[in-house]
mmCIF file of C-alpha atoms and ligand atoms in Angstrom:
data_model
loop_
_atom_site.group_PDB
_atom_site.id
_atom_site.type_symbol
_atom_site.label_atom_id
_atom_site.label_comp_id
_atom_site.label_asym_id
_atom_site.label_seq_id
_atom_site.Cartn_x
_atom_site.Cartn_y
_atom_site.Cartn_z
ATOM 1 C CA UNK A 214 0.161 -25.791 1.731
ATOM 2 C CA UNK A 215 -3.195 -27.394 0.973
ATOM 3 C CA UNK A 216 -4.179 -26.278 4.290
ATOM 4 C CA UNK A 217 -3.524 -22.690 3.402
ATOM 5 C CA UNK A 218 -5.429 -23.428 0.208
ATOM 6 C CA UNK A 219 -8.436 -24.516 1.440
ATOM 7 C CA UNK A 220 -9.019 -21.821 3.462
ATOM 8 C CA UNK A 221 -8.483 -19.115 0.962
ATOM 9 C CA UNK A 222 -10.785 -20.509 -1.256
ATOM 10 C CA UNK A 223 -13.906 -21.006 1.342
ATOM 11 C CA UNK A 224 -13.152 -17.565 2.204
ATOM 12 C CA UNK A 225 -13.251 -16.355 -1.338
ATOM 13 C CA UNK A 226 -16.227 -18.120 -2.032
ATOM 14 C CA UNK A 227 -18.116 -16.223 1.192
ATOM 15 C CA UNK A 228 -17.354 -13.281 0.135
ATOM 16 C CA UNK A 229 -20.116 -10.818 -0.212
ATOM 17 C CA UNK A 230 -20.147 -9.844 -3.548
ATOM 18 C CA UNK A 231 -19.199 -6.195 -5.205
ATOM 19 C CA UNK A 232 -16.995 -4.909 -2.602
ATOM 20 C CA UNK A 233 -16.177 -1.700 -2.563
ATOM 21 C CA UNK A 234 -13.187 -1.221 -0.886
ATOM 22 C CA UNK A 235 -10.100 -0.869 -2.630
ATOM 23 C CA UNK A 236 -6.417 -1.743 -1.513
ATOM 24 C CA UNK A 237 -3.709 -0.026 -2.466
ATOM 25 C CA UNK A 238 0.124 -0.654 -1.558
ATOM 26 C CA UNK A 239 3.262 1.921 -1.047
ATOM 27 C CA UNK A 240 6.294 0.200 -1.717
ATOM 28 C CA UNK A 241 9.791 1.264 -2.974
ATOM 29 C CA UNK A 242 13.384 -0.525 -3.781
ATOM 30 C CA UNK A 243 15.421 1.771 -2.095
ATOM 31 C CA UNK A 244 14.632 2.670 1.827
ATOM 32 C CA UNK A 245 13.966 6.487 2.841
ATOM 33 C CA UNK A 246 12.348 7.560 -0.156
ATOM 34 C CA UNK A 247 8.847 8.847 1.246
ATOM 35 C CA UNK A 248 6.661 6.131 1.713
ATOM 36 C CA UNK A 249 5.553 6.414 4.964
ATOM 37 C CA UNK A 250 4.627 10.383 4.132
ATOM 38 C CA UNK A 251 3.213 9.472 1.031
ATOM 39 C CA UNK A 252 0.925 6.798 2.803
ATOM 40 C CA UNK A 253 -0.021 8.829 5.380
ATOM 41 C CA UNK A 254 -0.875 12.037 3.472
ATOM 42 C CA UNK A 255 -2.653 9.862 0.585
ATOM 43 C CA UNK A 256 -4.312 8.915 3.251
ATOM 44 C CA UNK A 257 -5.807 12.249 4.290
ATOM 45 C CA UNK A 258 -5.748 13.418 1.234
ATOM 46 C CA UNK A 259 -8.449 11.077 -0.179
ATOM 47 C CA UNK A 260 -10.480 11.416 3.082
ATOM 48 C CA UNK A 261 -10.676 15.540 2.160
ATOM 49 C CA UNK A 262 -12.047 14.025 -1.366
ATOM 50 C CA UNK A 263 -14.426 12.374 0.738
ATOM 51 C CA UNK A 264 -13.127 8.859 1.005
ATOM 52 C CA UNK A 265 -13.146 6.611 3.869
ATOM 53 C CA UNK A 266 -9.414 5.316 4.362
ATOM 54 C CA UNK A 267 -7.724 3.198 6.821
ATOM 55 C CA UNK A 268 -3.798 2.588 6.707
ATOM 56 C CA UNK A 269 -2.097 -1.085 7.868
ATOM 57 C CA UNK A 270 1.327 0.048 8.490
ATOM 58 C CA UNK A 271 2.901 -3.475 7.172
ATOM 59 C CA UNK A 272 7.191 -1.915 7.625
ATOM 60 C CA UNK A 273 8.779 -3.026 10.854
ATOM 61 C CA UNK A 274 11.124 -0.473 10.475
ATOM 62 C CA UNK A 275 11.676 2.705 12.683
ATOM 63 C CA UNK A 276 9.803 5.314 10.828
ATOM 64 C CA UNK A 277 6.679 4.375 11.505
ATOM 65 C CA UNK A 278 3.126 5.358 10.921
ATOM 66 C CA UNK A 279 2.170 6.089 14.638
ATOM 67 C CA UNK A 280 5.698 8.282 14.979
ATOM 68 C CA UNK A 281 4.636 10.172 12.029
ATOM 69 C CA UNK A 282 1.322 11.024 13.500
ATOM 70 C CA UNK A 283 2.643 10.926 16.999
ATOM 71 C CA UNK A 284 0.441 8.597 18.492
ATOM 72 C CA UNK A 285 0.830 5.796 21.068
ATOM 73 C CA UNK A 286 -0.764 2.389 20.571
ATOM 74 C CA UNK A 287 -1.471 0.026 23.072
ATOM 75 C CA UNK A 288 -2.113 -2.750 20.281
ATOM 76 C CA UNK A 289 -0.706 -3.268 17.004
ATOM 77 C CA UNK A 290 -0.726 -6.025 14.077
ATOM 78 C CA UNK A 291 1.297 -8.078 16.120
ATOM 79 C CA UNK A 292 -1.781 -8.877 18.591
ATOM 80 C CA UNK A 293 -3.626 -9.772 15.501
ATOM 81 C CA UNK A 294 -1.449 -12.242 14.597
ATOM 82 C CA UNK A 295 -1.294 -13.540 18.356
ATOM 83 C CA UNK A 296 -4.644 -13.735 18.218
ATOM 84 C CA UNK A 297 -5.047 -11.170 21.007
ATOM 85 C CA UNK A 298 -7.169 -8.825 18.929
ATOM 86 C CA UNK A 299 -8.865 -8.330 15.530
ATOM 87 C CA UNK A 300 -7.993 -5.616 13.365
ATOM 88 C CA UNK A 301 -11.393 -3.824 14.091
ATOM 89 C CA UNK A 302 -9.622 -3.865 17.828
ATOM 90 C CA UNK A 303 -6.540 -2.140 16.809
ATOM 91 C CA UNK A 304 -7.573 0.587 14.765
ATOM 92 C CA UNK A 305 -6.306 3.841 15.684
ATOM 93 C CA UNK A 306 -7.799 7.033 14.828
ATOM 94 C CA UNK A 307 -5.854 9.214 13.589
ATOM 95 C CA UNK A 308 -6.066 13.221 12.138
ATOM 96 C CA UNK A 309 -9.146 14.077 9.767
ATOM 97 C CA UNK A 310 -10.526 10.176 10.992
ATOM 98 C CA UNK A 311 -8.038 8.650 8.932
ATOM 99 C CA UNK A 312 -7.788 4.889 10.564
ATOM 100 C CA UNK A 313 -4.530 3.180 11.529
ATOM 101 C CA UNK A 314 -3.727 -0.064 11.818
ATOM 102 C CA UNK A 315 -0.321 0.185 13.542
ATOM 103 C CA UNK A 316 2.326 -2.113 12.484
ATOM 104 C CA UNK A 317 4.193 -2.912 15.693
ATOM 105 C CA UNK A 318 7.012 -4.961 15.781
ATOM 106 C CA UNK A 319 7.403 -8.978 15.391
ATOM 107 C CA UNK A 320 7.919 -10.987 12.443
ATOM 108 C CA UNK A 321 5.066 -10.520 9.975
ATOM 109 C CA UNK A 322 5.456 -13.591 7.576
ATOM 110 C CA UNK A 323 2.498 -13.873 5.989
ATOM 111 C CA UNK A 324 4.002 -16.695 3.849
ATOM 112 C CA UNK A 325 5.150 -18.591 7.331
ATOM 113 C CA UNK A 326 1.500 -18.276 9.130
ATOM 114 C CA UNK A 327 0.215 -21.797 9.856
ATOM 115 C CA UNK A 328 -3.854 -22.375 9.129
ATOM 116 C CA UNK A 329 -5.222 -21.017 11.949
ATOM 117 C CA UNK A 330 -3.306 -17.797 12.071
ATOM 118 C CA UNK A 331 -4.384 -17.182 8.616
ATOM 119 C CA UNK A 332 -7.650 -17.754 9.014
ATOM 120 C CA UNK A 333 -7.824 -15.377 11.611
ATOM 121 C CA UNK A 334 -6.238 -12.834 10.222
ATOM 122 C CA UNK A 335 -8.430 -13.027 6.763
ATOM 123 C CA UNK A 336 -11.835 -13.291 8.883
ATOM 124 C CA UNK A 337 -10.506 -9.899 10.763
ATOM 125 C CA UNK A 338 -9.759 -8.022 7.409
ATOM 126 C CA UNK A 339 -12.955 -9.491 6.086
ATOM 127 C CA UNK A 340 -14.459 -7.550 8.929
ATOM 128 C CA UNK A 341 -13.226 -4.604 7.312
ATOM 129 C CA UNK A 342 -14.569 -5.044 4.130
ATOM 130 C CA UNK A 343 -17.341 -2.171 2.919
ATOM 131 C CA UNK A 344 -16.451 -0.134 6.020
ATOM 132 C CA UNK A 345 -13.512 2.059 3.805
ATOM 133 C CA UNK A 346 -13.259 3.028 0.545
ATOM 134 C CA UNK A 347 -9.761 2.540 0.421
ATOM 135 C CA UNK A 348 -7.199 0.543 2.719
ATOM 136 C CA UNK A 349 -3.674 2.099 1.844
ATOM 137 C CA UNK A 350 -0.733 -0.820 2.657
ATOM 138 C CA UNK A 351 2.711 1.389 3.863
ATOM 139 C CA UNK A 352 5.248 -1.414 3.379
ATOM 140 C CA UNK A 353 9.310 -2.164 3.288
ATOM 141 C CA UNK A 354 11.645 -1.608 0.804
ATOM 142 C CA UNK A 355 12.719 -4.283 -0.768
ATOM 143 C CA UNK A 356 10.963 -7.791 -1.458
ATOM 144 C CA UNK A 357 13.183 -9.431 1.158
ATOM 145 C CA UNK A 358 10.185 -9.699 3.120
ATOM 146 C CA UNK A 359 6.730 -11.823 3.323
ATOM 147 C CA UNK A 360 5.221 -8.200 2.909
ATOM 148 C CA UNK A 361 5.247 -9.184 -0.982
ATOM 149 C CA UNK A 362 2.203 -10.639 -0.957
ATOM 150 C CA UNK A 363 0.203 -7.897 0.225
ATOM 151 C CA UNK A 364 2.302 -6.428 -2.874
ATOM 152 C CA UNK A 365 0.786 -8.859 -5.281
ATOM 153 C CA UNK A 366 -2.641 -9.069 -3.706
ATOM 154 C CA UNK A 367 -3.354 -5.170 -3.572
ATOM 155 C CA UNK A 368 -5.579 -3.635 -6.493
ATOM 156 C CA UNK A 369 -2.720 -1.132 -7.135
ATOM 157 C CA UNK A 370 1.328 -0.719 -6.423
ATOM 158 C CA UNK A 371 2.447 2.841 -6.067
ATOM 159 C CA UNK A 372 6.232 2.593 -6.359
ATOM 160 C CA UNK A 373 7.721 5.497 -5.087
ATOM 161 C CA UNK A 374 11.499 6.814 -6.045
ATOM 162 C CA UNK A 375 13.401 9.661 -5.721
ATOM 163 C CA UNK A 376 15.285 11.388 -8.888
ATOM 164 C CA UNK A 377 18.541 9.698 -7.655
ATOM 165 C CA UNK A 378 20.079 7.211 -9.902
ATOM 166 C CA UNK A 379 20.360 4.114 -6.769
ATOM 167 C CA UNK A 380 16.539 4.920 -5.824
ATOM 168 C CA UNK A 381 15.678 4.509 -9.383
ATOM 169 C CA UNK A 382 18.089 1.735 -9.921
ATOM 170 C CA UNK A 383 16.397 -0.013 -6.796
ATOM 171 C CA UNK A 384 12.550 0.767 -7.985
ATOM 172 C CA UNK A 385 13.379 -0.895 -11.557
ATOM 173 C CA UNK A 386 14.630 -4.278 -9.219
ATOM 174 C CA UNK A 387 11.422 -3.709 -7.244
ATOM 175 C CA UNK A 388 9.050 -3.767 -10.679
ATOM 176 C CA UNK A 389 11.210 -6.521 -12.154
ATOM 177 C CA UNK A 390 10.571 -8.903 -9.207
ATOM 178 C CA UNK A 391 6.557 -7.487 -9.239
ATOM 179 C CA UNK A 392 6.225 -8.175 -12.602
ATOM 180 C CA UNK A 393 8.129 -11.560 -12.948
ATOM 181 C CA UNK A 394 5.319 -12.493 -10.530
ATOM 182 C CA UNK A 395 2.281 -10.992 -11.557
ATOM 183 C CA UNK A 396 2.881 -9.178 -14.997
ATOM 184 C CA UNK A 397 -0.578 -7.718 -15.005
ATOM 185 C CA UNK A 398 0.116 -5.809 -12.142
ATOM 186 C CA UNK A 399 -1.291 -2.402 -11.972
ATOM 187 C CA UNK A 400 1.909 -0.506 -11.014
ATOM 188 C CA UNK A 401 2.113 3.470 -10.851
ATOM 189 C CA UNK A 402 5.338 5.340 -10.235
ATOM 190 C CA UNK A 403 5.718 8.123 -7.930
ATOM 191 C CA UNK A 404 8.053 10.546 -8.260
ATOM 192 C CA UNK A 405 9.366 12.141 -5.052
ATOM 193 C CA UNK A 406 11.605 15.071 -4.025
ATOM 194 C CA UNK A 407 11.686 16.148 -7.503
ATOM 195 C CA UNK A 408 12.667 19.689 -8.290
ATOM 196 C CA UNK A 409 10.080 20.120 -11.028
ATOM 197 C CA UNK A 410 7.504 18.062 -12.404
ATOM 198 C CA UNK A 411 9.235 18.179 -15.983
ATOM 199 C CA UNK A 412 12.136 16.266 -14.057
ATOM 200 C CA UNK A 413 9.318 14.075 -12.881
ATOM 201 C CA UNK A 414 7.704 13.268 -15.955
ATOM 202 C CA UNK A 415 11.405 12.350 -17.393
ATOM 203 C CA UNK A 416 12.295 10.174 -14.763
ATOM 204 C CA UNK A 417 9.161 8.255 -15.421
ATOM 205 C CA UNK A 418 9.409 8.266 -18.839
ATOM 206 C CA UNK A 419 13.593 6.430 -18.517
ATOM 207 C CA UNK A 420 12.091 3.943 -16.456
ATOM 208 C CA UNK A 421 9.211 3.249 -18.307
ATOM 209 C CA UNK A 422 10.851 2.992 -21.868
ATOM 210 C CA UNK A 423 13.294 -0.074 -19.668
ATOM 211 C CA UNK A 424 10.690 -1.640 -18.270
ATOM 212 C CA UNK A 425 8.580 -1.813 -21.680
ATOM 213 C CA UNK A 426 11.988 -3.344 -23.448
ATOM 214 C CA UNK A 427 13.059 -5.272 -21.030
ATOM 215 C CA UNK A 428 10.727 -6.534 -18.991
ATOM 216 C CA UNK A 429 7.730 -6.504 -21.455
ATOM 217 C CA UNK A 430 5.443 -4.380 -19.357
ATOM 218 C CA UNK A 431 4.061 -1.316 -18.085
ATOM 219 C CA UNK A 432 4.720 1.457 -15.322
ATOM 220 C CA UNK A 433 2.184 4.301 -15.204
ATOM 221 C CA UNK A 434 2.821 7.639 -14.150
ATOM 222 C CA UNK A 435 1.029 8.012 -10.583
ATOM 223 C CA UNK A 436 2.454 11.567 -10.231
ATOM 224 C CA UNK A 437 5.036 13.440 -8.038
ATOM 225 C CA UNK A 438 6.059 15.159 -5.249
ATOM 226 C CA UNK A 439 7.991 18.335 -5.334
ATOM 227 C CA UNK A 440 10.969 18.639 -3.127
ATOM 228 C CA UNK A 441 9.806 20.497 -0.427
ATOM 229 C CA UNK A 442 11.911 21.747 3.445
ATOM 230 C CA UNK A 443 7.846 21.621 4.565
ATOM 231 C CA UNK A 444 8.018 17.978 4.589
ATOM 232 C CA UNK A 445 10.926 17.492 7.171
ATOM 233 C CA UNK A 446 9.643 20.616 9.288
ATOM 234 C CA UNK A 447 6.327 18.662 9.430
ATOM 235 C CA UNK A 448 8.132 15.200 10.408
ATOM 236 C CA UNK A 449 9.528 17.030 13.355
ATOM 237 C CA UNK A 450 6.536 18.175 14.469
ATOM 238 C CA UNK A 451 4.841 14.674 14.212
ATOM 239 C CA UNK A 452 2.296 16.006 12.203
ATOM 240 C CA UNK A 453 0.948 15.040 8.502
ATOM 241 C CA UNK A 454 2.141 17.605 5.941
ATOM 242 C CA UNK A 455 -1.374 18.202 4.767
ATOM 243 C CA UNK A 456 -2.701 18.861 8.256
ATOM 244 C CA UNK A 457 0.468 21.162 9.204
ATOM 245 C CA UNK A 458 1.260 22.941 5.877
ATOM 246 C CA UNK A 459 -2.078 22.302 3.557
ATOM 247 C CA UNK A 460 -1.072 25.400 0.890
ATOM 248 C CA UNK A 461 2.561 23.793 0.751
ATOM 249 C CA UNK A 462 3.849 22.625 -2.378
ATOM 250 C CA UNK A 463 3.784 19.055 -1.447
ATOM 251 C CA UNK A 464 0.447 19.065 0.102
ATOM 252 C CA UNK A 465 -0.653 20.426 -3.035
ATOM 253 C CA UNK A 466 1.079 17.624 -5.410
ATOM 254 C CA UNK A 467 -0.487 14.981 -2.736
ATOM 255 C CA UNK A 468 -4.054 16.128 -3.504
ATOM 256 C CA UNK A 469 -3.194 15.871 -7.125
ATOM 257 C CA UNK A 470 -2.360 12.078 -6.541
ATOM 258 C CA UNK A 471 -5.049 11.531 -4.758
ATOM 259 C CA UNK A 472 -7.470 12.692 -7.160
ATOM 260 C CA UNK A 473 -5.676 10.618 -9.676
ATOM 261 C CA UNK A 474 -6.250 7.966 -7.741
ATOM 262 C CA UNK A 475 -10.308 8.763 -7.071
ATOM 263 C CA UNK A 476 -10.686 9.661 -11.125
ATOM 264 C CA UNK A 477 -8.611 6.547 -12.659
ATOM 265 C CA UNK A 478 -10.492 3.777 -9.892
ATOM 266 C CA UNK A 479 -13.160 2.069 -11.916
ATOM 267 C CA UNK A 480 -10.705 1.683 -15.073
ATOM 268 C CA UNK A 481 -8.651 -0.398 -12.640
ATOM 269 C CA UNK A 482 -11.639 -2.585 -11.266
ATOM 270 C CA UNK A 483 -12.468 -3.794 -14.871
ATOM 271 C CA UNK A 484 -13.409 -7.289 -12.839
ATOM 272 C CA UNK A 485 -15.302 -7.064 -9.098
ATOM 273 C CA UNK A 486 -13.664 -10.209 -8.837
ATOM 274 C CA UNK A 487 -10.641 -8.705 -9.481
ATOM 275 C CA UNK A 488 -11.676 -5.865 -6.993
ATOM 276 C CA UNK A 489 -11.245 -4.700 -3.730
ATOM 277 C CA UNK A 490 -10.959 -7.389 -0.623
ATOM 278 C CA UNK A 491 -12.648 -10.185 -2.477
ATOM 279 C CA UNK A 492 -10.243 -9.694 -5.167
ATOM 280 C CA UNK A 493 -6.926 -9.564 -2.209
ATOM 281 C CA UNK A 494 -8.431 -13.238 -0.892
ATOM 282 C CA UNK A 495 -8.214 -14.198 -4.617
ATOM 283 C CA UNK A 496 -5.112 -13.708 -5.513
ATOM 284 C CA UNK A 497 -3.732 -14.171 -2.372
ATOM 285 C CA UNK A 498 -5.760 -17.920 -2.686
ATOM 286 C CA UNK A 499 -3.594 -18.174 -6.573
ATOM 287 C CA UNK A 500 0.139 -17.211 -4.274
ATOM 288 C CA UNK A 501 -0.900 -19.773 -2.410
ATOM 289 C CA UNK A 502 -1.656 -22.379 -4.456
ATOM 290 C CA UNK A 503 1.047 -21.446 -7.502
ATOM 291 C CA UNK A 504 4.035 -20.650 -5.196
ATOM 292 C CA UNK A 505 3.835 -24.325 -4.451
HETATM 293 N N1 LIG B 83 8.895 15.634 -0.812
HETATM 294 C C1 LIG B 83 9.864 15.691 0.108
HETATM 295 N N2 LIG B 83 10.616 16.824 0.264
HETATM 296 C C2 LIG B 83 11.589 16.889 1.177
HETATM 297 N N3 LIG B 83 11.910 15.880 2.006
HETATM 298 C C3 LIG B 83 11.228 14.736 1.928
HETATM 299 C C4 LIG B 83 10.152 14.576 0.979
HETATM 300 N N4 LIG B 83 9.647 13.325 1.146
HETATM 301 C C5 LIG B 83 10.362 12.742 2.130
HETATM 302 N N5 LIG B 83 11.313 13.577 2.600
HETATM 303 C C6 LIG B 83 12.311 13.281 3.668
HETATM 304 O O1 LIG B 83 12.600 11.903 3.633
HETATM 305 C C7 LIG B 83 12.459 11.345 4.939
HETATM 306 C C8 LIG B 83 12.026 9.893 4.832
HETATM 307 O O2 LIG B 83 10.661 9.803 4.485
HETATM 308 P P1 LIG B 83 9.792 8.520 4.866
HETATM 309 O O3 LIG B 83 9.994 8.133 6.290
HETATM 310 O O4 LIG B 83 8.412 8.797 4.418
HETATM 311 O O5 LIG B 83 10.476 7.438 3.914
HETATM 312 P P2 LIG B 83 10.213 5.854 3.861
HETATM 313 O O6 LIG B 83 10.368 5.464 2.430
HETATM 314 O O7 LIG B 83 8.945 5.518 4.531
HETATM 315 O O8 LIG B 83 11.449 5.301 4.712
HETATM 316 P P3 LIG B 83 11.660 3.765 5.219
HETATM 317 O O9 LIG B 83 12.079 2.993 4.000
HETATM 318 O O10 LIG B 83 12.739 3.891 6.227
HETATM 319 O O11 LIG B 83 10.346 3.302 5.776
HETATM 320 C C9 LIG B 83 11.437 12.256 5.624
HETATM 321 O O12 LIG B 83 11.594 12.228 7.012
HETATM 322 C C10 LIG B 83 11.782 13.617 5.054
HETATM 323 O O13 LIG B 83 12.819 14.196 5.800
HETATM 324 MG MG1 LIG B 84 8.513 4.134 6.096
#
């Protein structure tokens, strides 16, 4: 893929330097565990700290970004990738101004994308650069897909698990594969649908203590969500949690990630190379180039 290559790196090397805009990806092992909530709500969550966010809903499957916030768009990622429309074209706006990208459906295979659909897809996120703070990445479970490399490019992985046994079974697999592939990787676990944070903070710690002896690295604790009937009342109504039931336990434990998230953000961008989009086109340039 010297084709592939060589466009990465001229983009790179274009960049504008100092970027600001951070990307963070939602991923899990196990399907059904919250993602999509926890993107959206993140989402908001950081625009009430005063963030600018937009969302690229990267999962193909049903429970979708747009159902969640009950819009209808007339373009998605999959006219990006036609070439139809640039992602400036497709953004959505969605409650508080939060900006969706919708996902649509089609194959998204990054990996498979000849030259000149990655080119254009690169020159329309470069468009984006400096207009958000930060662009959250809801993905599928699993690796099975090309969606991995968004995985490996973004600044930060939030892997999210529930307190049963096959989700956190199925999030170890997840940060096995991650790490076997990047082991810097700046990986935070987030605990969801637990029934006190104590519970939480133990889950995190079994993982953790597995990953460090096994797999030589490093999960942080990104925080947790409480188990909360709010959640699934507020999925019914198509509405965000934090926009329906703000005072609710799990709106509450959102903001609490999110200001996590705001607090910890220049320990993570040690490197503005590193950093934001400049630093997605780099290591998305070192896939490219060490995959083959
Ligand atoms: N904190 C919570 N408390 C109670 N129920 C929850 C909580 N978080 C999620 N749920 C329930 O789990 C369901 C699935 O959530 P969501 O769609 O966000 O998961 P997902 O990981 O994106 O799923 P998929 O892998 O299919 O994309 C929600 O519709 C809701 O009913
Ligand atoms: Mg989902």
């Amino acid at each position: 893929m010297k084709d592939q290559a060589y466009v990465l790196r001229r983009l790179v090397k274009n960049r504008d330097r100092g970027s600001k805009t951070r990307i963070i990806a939602i991923t899990s092992g196990k399907g059904g565990v919250g993602k999509t909530n926890l993107s959206v709500n993140l989402g908001l969550a950081l625009i009430n700290l005063g963030q600018k966010v937009a969302l690229l809903d990267a999962d193909l499957g049903l429970a979708n970004v747009d159902m969640l916030l009950g819009i209808f768009p007339e373009y998605t990622l999959t006219n990006v990738l036609k070439g139809e429309k640039n992602l400036n074209q497709i953004l959505q706006t969605g409650p508080l101004g939060l900006q969706v990208m919708p996902g649509g459906s089609g194959v998204f295979e990054l990996a498979n994308l000849n030259q000149f659909t990655l080119e254009r897809l690169i020159h329309s996120l470069e468009n984006l650069d400096g207009q958000f703070d930060y662009v959250l990445i809801d993905t599928s479970p699993g690796l099975g897909s090309a969606v991995i490399n968004f995985i490996l490019a973004a600044d930060q992985v939030l892997v999210v698990t529930t307190t049963e046994p096959t989700s956190i079974t199925d999030a170890y697999g997840q940060i096995k594969t991650i790490l076997q592939r990047n082991p810097d990787c700046n990986i935070h676990l987030i605990v969801n649908q637990a029934s006190s944070p104590a519970q939480a903070q133990s889950v995190w710690e079994r993982l953790n203590t597995v990953v460090q002896r096994f797999l030589r690295g490093n999960v942080q604790f990104g925080g947790y969500i409480l188990a909360d009937h709010r959640v699934k009342q507020a999925v019914s109504q198509q509405k965000p949690f934090i926009v329906a039931y703000p005072n609710s336990s799990a709106s509450r434990c959102v903001n609490q990630i999110a200001k996590g998230i705001v607090d910890t953000q220049f320990e993570i961008a040690k490197d503005e190379n590193e950093s934001g989009l400049k630093g997605l086109f780099n290591r998305l340039f070192q896939l490219s180039t060490t995959k083959r």
